[in-house]
């Protein structure tokens, strides 16, 4: 399946605020449940941006970002985390955004990057 300029969402929750908000913006994101699948899509240049739903996935945010950076230095990665505690080190990476799970924050960053 070929994806063109798509938004990838790494989540295990089909009702996450990320998916709801992107849908309201008219974006039909590609939902991924495993880091490896996202990294394959990035490797094949199948992503415009990535949302990582830390509340609903088991992957480590910093490990994920570093893996993405090994493939693409400029691809925007948006880490969505309800607590944001202890995650500031992730946002120190280039083109990485750490936001809360609030729908208005998800909407703002999506609109800026789309």
XYZ file of C-alpha atoms in Angstrom:
114
model
C 0.000 0.000 0.000
C 1.540 3.302 -1.077
C 1.047 6.308 1.173
C 1.526 9.784 -0.226
C 2.328 12.657 2.126
C 0.463 10.997 4.905
C 0.215 11.628 8.591
C 1.243 8.587 10.612
C -0.171 8.014 14.092
C 1.480 5.522 16.421
C -1.256 4.468 18.846
C -3.180 1.500 20.173
C -6.347 3.541 20.711
C -8.688 4.014 17.746
C -10.568 6.653 19.751
C -7.546 8.764 20.718
C -7.784 12.550 20.738
C -5.193 12.603 17.970
C -7.360 10.621 15.568
C -10.530 12.510 16.491
C -8.853 15.883 16.022
C -7.147 14.994 12.736
C -10.431 13.649 11.407
C -12.146 16.950 12.226
C -9.414 18.690 10.233
C -10.156 16.467 7.241
C -6.976 14.424 7.649
C -7.203 10.655 7.203
C -4.116 9.442 9.063
C -2.472 6.059 8.721
C -2.792 4.316 12.090
C 0.155 2.214 13.181
C 0.386 0.121 16.337
C 4.072 -0.825 16.170
C 7.212 1.281 16.010
C 8.754 -1.000 13.380
C 5.882 -0.376 10.968
C 6.224 3.387 11.371
C 9.979 3.185 10.807
C 9.434 1.182 7.596
C 7.021 3.852 6.361
C 9.551 6.579 7.186
C 12.311 4.633 5.432
C 10.159 4.441 2.299
C 9.379 8.184 2.495
C 5.733 7.548 3.262
C 5.202 10.208 5.910
C 4.675 13.931 6.111
C 4.639 13.902 9.918
C 4.283 11.458 12.786
C 2.159 11.666 15.907
C 3.178 9.344 18.737
C 0.453 8.771 21.325
C 2.477 8.040 24.461
C -0.689 7.437 26.457
C -1.601 4.511 24.230
C 1.565 2.811 23.070
C 4.303 0.871 24.788
C 7.293 2.358 22.969
C 9.904 4.650 24.497
C 9.629 8.185 23.090
C 13.341 8.944 22.960
C 14.178 5.605 21.354
C 11.438 6.187 18.788
C 12.639 9.700 17.938
C 16.263 8.600 17.634
C 15.230 5.758 15.309
C 13.252 8.190 13.144
C 16.220 10.596 13.110
C 18.497 7.820 11.868
C 16.268 7.675 8.782
C 15.045 11.265 8.351
C 16.565 14.264 10.141
C 13.762 16.680 9.230
C 10.513 14.749 9.565
C 8.301 16.373 12.219
C 7.568 14.085 15.170
C 4.826 15.140 17.564
C 4.856 13.381 20.918
C 1.453 13.560 22.586
C 1.618 12.881 26.306
C -1.014 13.568 28.936
C 1.440 13.967 31.803
C 4.549 15.269 29.995
C 6.500 14.471 33.179
C 10.135 13.607 32.540
C 9.773 13.910 28.771
C 11.506 17.248 28.189
C 14.661 15.459 26.930
C 12.645 14.239 23.963
C 11.699 17.756 22.877
C 15.389 18.729 22.779
C 15.687 16.753 19.530
C 15.420 18.706 16.267
C 11.928 19.012 14.787
C 10.288 17.207 17.713
C 7.277 18.710 19.439
C 6.037 17.654 22.872
C 2.409 18.539 23.450
C -0.362 17.559 25.830
C -3.309 15.371 24.875
C -5.605 18.405 24.656
C -7.440 18.547 21.347
C -6.702 22.255 20.804
C -2.939 21.605 21.091
C -3.153 18.709 18.640
C -5.155 20.888 16.236
C -2.720 23.814 16.523
C 0.387 21.763 15.771
C -1.306 19.839 12.950
C -2.452 23.059 11.295
C 1.050 24.543 11.578
C 2.710 21.531 9.986
C 0.200 20.498 7.318
